[in-house]
């Protein structure tokens, strides 16, 4: 498939070009740091930020979080999340 935007500069305001299902882990950071996280199934997400601070979020399906989390902890996370990058 031809992509006329393939050579454009990619930044945080441009659309994501890839995604993956997030597998929460208490010990491992995300494999690729996302530019946004999509909530596929409602629930709680415990996210770690760049400074190592964890916060718990109650989320509805369809929500897009613009936090660039480094880890999604398995303890306390019940939502199904998709990483966009």
Tab-separated table of C-alpha atoms in Angstrom:
chain	number	residue	atom	x	y	z
A	1	UNK	CA	0.000	0.000	0.000
A	2	UNK	CA	1.276	3.471	-0.818
A	3	UNK	CA	1.542	5.902	2.093
A	4	UNK	CA	1.922	9.533	0.977
A	5	UNK	CA	2.691	10.548	4.580
A	6	UNK	CA	5.415	7.955	5.213
A	7	UNK	CA	8.209	10.545	5.101
A	8	UNK	CA	6.399	13.105	7.303
A	9	UNK	CA	7.865	13.946	10.692
A	10	UNK	CA	6.096	11.970	13.443
A	11	UNK	CA	5.472	13.764	16.740
A	12	UNK	CA	3.023	13.572	19.646
A	13	UNK	CA	0.287	15.425	17.764
A	14	UNK	CA	0.368	13.212	14.688
A	15	UNK	CA	-1.730	10.044	14.506
A	16	UNK	CA	-0.315	6.866	15.976
A	17	UNK	CA	1.148	4.442	13.458
A	18	UNK	CA	1.131	1.245	15.552
A	19	UNK	CA	-0.540	-0.322	18.574
A	20	UNK	CA	-0.335	-3.273	20.933
A	21	UNK	CA	-2.412	-4.809	23.712
A	22	UNK	CA	-0.903	-3.827	27.049
A	23	UNK	CA	-0.008	-6.732	29.320
A	24	UNK	CA	0.136	-5.297	32.841
A	25	UNK	CA	3.213	-6.164	34.898
A	26	UNK	CA	4.415	-5.225	38.361
A	27	UNK	CA	8.059	-5.737	37.325
A	28	UNK	CA	8.399	-4.850	33.618
A	29	UNK	CA	8.061	-1.509	31.848
A	30	UNK	CA	6.018	-1.300	28.653
A	31	UNK	CA	7.982	-2.553	25.601
A	32	UNK	CA	7.379	0.704	23.729
A	33	UNK	CA	6.354	3.897	25.490
A	34	UNK	CA	2.965	4.883	24.061
A	35	UNK	CA	1.865	8.349	23.026
A	36	UNK	CA	-1.632	7.488	24.266
A	37	UNK	CA	-3.541	4.618	25.871
A	38	UNK	CA	-6.973	3.534	24.661
A	39	UNK	CA	-9.351	1.914	27.165
A	40	UNK	CA	-10.824	-1.113	25.427
A	41	UNK	CA	-12.710	-2.461	28.456
A	42	UNK	CA	-13.816	-0.405	31.478
A	43	UNK	CA	-12.093	-0.867	34.817
A	44	UNK	CA	-9.199	0.353	36.895
A	45	UNK	CA	-5.698	1.040	35.558
A	46	UNK	CA	-2.677	1.587	37.766
A	47	UNK	CA	-0.133	3.558	35.744
A	48	UNK	CA	3.466	4.517	36.504
A	49	UNK	CA	4.754	7.811	35.152
A	50	UNK	CA	8.237	8.967	34.141
A	51	UNK	CA	9.068	9.900	37.761
A	52	UNK	CA	8.135	6.452	39.107
A	53	UNK	CA	4.856	7.635	40.633
A	54	UNK	CA	1.922	5.205	40.484
A	55	UNK	CA	-1.673	6.421	40.200
A	56	UNK	CA	-4.932	4.503	39.942
A	57	UNK	CA	-7.555	5.581	37.397
A	58	UNK	CA	-11.184	4.465	37.117
A	59	UNK	CA	-11.795	4.339	33.370
A	60	UNK	CA	-14.707	3.938	30.985
A	61	UNK	CA	-14.408	2.035	27.719
A	62	UNK	CA	-13.564	4.342	24.836
A	63	UNK	CA	-11.499	6.748	26.935
A	64	UNK	CA	-8.141	7.887	25.554
A	65	UNK	CA	-5.457	8.716	28.109
A	66	UNK	CA	-2.756	11.060	26.839
A	67	UNK	CA	-0.404	10.146	29.696
A	68	UNK	CA	2.785	8.510	28.366
A	69	UNK	CA	2.999	5.826	31.042
A	70	UNK	CA	6.163	3.758	31.425
A	71	UNK	CA	4.413	0.844	33.157
A	72	UNK	CA	0.922	-0.514	33.728
A	73	UNK	CA	0.926	-2.463	36.967
A	74	UNK	CA	-0.898	-5.778	37.159
A	75	UNK	CA	-1.791	-5.261	40.824
A	76	UNK	CA	-5.014	-3.262	40.774
A	77	UNK	CA	-5.447	-3.111	36.981
A	78	UNK	CA	-8.694	-4.594	35.675
A	79	UNK	CA	-9.207	-2.534	32.493
A	80	UNK	CA	-8.065	-3.835	29.122
A	81	UNK	CA	-5.774	-1.258	27.534
A	82	UNK	CA	-4.311	-0.685	24.076
A	83	UNK	CA	-1.103	1.305	23.586
A	84	UNK	CA	-0.909	3.686	20.623
A	85	UNK	CA	2.497	4.817	19.425
